[in-house]
Coordinates of C-alpha atoms and ligand atoms in Angstrom, one line a residue:
X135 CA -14.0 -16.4 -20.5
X136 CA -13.9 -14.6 -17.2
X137 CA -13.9 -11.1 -18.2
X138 CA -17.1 -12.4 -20.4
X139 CA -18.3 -13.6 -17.3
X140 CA -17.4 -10.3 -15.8
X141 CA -19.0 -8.0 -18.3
X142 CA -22.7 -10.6 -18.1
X143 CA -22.6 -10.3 -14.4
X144 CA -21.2 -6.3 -13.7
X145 CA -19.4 -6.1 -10.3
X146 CA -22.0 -5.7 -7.4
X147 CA -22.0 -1.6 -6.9
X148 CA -20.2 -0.7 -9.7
X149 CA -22.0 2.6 -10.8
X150 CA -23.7 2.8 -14.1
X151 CA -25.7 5.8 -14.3
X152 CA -22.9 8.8 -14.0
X153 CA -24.4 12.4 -14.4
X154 CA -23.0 14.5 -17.2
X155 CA -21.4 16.6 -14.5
X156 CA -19.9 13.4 -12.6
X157 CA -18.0 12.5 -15.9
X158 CA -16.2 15.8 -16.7
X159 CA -15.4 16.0 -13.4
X160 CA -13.7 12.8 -13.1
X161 CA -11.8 13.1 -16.3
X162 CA -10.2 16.3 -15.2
X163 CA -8.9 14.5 -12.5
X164 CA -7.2 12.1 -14.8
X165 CA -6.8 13.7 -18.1
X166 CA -4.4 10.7 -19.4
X167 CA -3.2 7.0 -18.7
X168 CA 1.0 7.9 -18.1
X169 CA 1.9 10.7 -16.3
X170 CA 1.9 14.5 -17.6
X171 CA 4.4 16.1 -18.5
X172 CA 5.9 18.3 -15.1
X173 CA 5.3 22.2 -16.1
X174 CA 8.6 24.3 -17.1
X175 CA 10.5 26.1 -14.7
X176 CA 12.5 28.5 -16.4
X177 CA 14.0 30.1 -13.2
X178 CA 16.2 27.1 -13.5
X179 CA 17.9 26.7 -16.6
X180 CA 19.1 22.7 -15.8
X181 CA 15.4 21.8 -14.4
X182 CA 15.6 19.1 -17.5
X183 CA 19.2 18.7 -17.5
X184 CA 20.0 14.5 -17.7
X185 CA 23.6 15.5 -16.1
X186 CA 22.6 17.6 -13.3
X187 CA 19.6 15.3 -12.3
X188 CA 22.6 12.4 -12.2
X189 CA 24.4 14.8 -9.6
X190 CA 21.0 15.5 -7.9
X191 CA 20.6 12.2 -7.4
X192 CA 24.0 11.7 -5.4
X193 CA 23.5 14.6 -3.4
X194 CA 19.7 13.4 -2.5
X195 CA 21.1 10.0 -0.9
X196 CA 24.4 11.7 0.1
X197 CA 24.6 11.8 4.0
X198 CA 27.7 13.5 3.9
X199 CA 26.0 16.8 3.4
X200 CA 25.9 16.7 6.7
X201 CA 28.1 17.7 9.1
X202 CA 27.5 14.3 11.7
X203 CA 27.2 12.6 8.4
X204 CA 24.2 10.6 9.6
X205 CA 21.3 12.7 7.5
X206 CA 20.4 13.1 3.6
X207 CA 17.1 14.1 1.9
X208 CA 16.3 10.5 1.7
X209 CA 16.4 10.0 5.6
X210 CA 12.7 12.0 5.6
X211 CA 12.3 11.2 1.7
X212 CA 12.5 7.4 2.3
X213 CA 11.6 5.1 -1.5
X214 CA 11.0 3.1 1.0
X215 CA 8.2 5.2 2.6
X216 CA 6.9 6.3 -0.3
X217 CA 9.5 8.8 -0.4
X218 CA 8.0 10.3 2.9
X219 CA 9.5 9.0 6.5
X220 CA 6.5 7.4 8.1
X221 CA 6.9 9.7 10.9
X222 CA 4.0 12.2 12.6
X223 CA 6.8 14.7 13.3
X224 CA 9.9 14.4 10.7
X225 CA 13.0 13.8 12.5
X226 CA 16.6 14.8 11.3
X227 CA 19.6 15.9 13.6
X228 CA 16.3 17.0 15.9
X229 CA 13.2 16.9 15.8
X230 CA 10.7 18.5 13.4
X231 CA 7.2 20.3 14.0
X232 CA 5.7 19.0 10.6
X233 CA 5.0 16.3 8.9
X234 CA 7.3 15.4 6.4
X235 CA 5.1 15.8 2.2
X236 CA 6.3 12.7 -0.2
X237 CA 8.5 14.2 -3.2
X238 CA 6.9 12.3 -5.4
X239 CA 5.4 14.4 -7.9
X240 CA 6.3 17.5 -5.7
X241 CA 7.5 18.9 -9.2
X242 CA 3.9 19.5 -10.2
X243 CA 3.3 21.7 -7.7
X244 CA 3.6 25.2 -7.5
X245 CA 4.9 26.3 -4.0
X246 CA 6.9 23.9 -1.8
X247 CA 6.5 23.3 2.0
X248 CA 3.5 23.5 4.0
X249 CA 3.1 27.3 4.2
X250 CA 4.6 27.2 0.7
X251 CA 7.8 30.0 1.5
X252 CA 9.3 28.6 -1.2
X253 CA 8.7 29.2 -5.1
X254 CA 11.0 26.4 -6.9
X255 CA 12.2 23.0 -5.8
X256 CA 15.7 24.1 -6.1
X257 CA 15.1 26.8 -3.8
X258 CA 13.3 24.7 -1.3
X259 CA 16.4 21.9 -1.4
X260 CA 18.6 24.9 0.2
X261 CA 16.8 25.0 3.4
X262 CA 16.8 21.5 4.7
X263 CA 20.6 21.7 4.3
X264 CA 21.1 24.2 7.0
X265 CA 18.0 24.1 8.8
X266 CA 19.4 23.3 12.6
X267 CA 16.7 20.3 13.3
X268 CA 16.8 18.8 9.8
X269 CA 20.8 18.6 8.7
X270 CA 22.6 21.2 10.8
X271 CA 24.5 21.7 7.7
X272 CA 25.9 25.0 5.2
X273 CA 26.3 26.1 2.0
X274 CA 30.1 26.1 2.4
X275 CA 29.6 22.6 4.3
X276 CA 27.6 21.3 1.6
X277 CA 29.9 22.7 -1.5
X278 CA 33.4 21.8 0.2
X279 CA 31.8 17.7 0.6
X280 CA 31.7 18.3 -3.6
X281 CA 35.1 19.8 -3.9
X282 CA 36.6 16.9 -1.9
X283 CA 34.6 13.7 -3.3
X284 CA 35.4 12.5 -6.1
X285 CA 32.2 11.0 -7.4
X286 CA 30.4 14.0 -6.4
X287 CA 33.2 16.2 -8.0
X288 CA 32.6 14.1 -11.1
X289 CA 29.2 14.4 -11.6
X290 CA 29.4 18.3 -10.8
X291 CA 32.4 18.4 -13.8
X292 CA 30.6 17.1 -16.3
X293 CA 27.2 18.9 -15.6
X294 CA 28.9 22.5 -15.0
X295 CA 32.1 22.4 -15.9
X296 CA 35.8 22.8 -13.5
X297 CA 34.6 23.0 -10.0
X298 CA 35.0 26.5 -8.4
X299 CA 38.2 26.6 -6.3
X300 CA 36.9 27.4 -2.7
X301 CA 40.0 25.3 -1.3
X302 CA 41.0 28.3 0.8
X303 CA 39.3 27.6 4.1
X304 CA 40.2 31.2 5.7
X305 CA 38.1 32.5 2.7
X306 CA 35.7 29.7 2.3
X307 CA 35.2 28.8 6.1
X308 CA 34.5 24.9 6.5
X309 CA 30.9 25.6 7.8
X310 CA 28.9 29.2 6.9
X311 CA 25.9 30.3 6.3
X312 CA 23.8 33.0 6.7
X313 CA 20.8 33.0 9.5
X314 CA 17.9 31.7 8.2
X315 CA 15.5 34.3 6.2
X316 CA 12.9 33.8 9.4
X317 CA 15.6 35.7 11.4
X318 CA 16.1 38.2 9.5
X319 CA 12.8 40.0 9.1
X320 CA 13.4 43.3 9.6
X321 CA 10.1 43.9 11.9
X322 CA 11.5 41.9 14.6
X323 CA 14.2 42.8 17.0
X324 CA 16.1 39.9 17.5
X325 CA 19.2 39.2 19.2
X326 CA 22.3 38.4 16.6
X327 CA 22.5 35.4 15.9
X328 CA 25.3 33.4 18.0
X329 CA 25.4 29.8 16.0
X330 CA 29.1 29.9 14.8
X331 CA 28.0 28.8 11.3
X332 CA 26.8 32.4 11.3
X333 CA 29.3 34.4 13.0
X334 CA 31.6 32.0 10.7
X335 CA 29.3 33.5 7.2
X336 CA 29.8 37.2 8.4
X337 CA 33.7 37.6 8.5
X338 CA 33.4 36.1 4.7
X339 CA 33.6 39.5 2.1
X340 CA 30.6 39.7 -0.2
X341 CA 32.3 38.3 -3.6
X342 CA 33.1 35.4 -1.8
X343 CA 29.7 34.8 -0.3
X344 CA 28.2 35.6 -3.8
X345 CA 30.5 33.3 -5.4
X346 CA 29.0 30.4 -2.9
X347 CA 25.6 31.3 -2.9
X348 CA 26.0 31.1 -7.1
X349 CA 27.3 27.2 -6.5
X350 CA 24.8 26.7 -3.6
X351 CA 22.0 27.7 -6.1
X352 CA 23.4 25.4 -9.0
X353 CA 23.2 22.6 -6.0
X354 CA 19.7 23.4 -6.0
X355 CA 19.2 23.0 -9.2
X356 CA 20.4 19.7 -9.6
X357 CA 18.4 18.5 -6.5
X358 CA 15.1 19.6 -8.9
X359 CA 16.4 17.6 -11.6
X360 CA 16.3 14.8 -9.8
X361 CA 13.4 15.2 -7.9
X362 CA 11.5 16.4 -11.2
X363 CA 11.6 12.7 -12.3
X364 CA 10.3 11.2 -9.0
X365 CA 6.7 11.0 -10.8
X366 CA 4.5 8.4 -9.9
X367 CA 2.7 6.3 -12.7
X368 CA -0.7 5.3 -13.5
X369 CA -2.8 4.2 -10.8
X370 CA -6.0 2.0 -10.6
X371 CA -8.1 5.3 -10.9
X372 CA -6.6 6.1 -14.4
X373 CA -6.9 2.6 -15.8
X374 CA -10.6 2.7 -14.7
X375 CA -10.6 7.0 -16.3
X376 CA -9.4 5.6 -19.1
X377 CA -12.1 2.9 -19.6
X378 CA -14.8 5.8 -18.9
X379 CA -13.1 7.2 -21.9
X380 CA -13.1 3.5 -24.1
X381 CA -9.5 4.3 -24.2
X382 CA -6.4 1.5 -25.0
X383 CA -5.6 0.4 -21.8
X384 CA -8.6 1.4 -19.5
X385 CA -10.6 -0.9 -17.6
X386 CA -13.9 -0.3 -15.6
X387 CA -12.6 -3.2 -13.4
X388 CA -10.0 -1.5 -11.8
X389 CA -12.1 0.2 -9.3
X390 CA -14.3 -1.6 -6.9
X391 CA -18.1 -1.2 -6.7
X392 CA -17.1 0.5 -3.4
X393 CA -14.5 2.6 -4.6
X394 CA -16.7 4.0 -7.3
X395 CA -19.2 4.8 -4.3
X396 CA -16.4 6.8 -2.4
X397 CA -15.5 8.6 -5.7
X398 CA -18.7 9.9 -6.0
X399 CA -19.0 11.1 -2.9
X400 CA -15.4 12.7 -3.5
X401 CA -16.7 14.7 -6.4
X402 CA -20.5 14.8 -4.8
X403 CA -21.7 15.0 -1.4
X404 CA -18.1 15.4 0.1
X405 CA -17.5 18.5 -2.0
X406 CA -13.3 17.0 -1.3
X407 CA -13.5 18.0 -5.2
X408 CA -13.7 22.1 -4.0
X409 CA -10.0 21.4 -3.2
X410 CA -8.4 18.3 -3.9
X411 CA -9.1 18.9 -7.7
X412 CA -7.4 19.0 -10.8
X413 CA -4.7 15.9 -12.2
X414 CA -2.9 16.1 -8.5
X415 CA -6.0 16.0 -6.6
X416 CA -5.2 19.3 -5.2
X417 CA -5.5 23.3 -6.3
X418 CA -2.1 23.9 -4.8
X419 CA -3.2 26.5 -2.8
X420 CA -3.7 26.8 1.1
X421 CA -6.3 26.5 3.2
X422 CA -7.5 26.8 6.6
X423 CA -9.5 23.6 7.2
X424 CA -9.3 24.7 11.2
X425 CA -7.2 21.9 13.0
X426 CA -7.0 22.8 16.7
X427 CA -3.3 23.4 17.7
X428 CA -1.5 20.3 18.7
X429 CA 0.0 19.4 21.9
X430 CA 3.5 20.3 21.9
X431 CA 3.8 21.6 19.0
X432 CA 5.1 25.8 18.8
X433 CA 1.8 28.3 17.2
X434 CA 2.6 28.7 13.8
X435 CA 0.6 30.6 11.5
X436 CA 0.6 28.8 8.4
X437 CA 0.5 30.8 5.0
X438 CA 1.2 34.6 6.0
X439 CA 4.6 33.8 7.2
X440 CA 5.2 31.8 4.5
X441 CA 4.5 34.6 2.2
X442 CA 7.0 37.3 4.2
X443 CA 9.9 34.8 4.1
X444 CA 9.2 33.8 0.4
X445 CA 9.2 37.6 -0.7
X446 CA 12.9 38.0 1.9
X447 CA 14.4 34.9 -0.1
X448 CA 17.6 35.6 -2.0
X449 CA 16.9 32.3 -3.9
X450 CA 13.1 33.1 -5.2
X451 CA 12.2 33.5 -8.7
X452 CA 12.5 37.0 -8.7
X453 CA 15.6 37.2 -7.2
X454 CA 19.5 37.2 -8.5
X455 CA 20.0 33.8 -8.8
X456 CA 17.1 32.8 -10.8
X457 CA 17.9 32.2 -14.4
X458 CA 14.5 34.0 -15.7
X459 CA 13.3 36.6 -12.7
X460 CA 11.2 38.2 -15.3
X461 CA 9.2 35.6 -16.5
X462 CA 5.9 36.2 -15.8
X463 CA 5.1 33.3 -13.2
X464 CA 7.9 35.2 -10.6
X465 CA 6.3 38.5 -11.0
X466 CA 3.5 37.4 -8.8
X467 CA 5.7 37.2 -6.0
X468 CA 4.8 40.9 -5.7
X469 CA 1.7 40.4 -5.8
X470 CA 1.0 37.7 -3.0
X471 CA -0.8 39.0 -0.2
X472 CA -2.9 38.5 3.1
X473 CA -6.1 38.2 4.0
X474 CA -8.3 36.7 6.4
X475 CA -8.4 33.5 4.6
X476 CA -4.4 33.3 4.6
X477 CA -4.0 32.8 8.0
X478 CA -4.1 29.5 9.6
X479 CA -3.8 28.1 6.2
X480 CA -1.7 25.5 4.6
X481 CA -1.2 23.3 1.3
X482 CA -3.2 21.4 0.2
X483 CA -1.8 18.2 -0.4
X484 CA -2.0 15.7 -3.2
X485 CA -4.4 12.9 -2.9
X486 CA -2.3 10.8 -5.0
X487 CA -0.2 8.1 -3.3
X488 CA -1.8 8.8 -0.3
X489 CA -2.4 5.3 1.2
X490 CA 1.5 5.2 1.1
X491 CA 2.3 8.6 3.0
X492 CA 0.7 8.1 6.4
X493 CA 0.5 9.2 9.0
X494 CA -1.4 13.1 7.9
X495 CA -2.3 16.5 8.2
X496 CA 0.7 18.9 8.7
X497 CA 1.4 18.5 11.9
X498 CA 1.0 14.7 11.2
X499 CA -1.9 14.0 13.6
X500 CA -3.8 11.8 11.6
X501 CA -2.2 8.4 12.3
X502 CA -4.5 6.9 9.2
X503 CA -6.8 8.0 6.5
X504 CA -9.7 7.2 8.7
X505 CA -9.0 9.6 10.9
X506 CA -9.0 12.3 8.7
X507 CA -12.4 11.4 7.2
X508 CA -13.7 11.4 11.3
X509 CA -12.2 14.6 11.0
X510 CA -14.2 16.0 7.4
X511 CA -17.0 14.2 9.1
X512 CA -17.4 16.1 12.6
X513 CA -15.0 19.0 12.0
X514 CA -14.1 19.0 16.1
X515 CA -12.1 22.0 17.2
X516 CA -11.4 25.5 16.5
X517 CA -8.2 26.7 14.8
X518 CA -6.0 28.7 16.9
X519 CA -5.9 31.6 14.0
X520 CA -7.9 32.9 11.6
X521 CA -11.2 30.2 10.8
X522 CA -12.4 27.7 9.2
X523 CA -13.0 28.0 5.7
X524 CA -16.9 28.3 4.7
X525 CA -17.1 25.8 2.3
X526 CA -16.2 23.3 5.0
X527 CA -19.6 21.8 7.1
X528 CA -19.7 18.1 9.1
X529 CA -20.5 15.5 6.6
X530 CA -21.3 13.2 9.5
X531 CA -20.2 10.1 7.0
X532 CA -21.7 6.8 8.1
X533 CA -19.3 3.9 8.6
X534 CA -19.9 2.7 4.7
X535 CA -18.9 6.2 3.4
X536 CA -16.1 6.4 4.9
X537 CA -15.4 2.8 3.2
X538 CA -16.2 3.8 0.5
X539 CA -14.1 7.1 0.4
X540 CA -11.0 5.2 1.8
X541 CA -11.4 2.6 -1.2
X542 CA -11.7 5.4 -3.7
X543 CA -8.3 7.3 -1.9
X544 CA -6.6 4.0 -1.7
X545 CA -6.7 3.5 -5.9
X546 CA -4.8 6.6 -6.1
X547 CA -1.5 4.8 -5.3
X548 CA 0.8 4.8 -8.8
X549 CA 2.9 2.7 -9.8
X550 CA 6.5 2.9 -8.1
X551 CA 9.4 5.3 -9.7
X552 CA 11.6 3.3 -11.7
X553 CA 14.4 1.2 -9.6
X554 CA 17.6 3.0 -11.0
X555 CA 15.8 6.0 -9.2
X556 CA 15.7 4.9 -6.1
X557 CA 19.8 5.2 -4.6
X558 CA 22.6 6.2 -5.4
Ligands
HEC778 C1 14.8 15.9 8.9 C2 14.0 15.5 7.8 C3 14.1 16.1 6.5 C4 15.3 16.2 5.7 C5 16.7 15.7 6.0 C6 14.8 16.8 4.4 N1 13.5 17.0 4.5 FE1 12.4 17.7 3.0 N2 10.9 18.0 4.2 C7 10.8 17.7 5.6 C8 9.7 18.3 6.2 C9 9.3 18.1 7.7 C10 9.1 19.1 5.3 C11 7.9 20.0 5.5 C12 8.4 21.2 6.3 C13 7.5 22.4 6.1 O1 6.6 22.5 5.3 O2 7.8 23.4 6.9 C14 9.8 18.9 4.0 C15 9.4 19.4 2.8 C16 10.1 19.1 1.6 C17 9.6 19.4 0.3 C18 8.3 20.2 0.0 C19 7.2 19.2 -0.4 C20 5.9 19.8 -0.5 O3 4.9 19.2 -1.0 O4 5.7 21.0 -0.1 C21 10.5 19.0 -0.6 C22 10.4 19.1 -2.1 C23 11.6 18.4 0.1 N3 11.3 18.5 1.5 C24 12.8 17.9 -0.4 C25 13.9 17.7 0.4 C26 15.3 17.7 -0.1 C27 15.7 17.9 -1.6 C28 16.1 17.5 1.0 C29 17.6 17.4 1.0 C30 18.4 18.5 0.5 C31 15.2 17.4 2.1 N4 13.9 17.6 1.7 C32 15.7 17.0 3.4 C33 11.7 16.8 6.2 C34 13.0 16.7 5.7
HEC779 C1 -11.3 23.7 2.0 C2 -10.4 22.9 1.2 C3 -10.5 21.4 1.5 C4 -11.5 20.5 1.3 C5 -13.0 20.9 1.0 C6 -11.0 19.2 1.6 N1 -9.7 19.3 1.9 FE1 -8.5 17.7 2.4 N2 -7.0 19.0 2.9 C7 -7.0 20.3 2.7 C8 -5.9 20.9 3.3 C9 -5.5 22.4 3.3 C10 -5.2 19.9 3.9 C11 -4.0 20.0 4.8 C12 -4.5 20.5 6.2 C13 -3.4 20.7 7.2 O1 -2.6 19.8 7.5 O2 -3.3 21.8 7.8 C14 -5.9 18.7 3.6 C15 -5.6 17.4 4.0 C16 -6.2 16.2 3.6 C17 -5.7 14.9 3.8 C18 -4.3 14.5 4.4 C19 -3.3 14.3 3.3 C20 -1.9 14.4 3.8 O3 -1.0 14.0 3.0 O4 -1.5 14.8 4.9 C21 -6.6 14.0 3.2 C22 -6.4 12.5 3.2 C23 -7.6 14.8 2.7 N3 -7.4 16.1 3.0 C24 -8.8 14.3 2.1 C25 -9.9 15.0 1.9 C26 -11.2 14.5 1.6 C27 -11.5 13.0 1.4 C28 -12.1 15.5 1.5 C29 -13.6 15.5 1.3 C30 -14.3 14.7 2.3 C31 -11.3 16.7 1.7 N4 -10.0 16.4 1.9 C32 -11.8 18.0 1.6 C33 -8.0 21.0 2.0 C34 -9.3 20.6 1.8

């Protein structure tokens, strides 16, 4: 009777009279009710490996991987948080100048981090391990935790077989690694590094370091099998796609009239559909959209020095310890470069799930999504490199668009990951 009712009497705003354009649009954004399929990654042969995602998942709630054994993934990838930290500045062993992106449906994406310097999610897990601020951990921290716990050992065994034996620790010191690939560019003159997890990493001989930075990948790689199942389901946006599209399961009810308003404005007035496009609600690319340097935070300049410490990393897709550095997606590694529109630039991020990862922006200044529509709106500030992108003018929104647009963003939120998902 009441969806009768509904029907006789439609919603108060709901839209009826969507252009031609409007609808294509739309539908691209949502091309089907459950989540798509996440896109191969053949530079790691266990990306869809049921075993090494069961031993990703230990290692992603496994605060043992670090050395204090207070931090693990899942202290800045919080379920909880929607797999984000709720922070401005992520915080770890110290603290953080970004913001720390959800994982969930990270897999989609095609470069990891904010100044995407990493190619693969198994590359990207490597960093956070030994990054100083985040775990203050190693590679030969990280693999001997494995060696010596027996779940972990476990799980490891029946993935990849016997455990490498690194139980020497004059060979396979307790804590080494190599300086991070930011310190070793060779333009820079920089003082050698002193941090004994690095003094500890240079006595090792090279077979031995290979033989760990083999291991350290495979760690990666189970950390992306996990985290390639983090996907986020439908959303009130799709259901409502879906009944654009008369499909089973789609219902023109599941967005308010005001919602509908804000979406058109998303893929209208707001031109948000020149970059937040496609099935994440972002082209995966970077962008300067000219924030003005924070206080306190260190100058950073975004994309180009993400591109230099991609092409120096021993772990890209083009590099030994992929397990396809010819196919075709690595070979344009070689051919990334900069331009004036590179610098200042960062990813763009998914819309989806947004209401869940405040606060924003990647220095996390945006305490709320109305602050970064006041931001769209008047476009205050210069950047401190390069400029703003063209495409970008002040939409001076009035107080009902930006309603509107934050009722549209806010039925992007999925349904959660599955339970068993969620800990270890
Ligand atoms: C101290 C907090 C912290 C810890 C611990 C941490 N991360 Fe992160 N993570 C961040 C921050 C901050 C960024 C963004 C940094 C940047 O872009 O430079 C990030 C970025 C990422 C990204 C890229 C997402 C995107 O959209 O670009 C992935 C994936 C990720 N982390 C997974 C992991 C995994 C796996 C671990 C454990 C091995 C981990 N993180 C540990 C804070 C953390
Ligand atoms: C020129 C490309 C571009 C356009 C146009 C654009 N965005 Fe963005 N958006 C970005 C980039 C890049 C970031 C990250 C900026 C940063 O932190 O440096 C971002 C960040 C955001 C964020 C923060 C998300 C997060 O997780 O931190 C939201 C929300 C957002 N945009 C919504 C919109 C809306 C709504 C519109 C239209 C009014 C829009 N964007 C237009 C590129 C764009």
């Amino acid at each position: 009777m009441l969806s009768v009712l509904l029907l006789a009497f439609p919603i108060q705003g709901e839209i009826t009279d969507w252009t031609e354009r409007e609808l294509a649009i739309i539908q691209s954004l949502s091309p089907q009710l459950p989540p798509l399929p996440v896109p191969p990654n053949p530079s790691n042969q266990y990306a869809d490996d049921p075993a090494a995602a069961e031993l990703g998942q230990l290692l992603f709630f496994d605060k043992g991987l670090s050395p204090t054994g207070t931090v693990s993934c899942a202290t800045c990838h919080n379920p909880e948080k929607g797999w984000s930290d709720g922070l401005a500045l992520s915080k770890g062993i110290g603290g953080t100048a970004f913001n720390a992106p959800t994982i969930l449906n990270s897999a989609y994406g095609r470069w990891q981090f904010w100044d995407g310097r990493t190619d693969s999610l198994w590359s990207q897990a490597l960093q956070p391990i030994e990054d100083a601020v985040e775990m203050n951990s190693s590679r030969t921290f990280a693999l001997h935790r494995i060696a010596n716990g027996p779940k972990l050992r476990k799980a490891w065994e029946s993935f990849l077989g016997p455990f490498p034996d690194i139980s020497s620790f004059k060979r396979f010191p307790q804590n080494a690694c190599p300086p991070p690939t930011s310190s070793q560019n060779p333009f820079e003159i920089t003082e050698p590094s002193q941090d004994p997890r690095h003094l500890a990493w240079a006595e090792m001989n090279l077979a031995d370091q290979n033989k760990i930075n083999e291991s350290y990948a495979n760690l990666g790689k189970a950390l992306e099998a996990y985290q390639r199942k983090i996907l986020s389901g439908p959303s009130a946006f799709d259901q409502f796609v879906a009944g654009l599209r008369k499909e089973e399961g789609g219902d023109l009810n599941a967005l308010s009239g005001n919602a509908q308003k804000g979406l058109r404005l998303f893929v209208g007035k707001g031109n948000c559909i020149s970059c937040h496009f496609g099935p994440q609600l972002t082209d995966g690319e970077f962008h300067n959209v000219g924030l003005s340097i924070a206080d306190g935070v260190e100058f950073d300049d975004g994309r180009p020095t993400g591109i230099q410490k991609l092409r120096s990393e021993i772990f890209n897709g083009r590099g030994i310890y992929s397990d396809d550095s010819a196919w075709d997606s690595n070979q344009h590694l070689l051919y990334l470069f900069y331009n004036e529109h590179t610098f200042g630039a960062y990813k763009t991020p998914s819309l989806r799930n947004v209401a869940r990862t405040a606060p924003y922006g990647h220095d996390g200044r945006f305490p709320d999504i109305e602050s970064v529509l006041e931001f769209y709106s008047e476009l205050p500030g210069l950047p401190p490199v390069g400029h703003r992108e063209e495409t970008l003018l002040p939409l001076n929104l009035n107080d009902e668009e930006k309603f509107s647009l934050i009722a549209f963003l806010k039925s992007l939120t999925g349904h959660r990951v599955p339970k068993a998902l969620q800990g270890s």
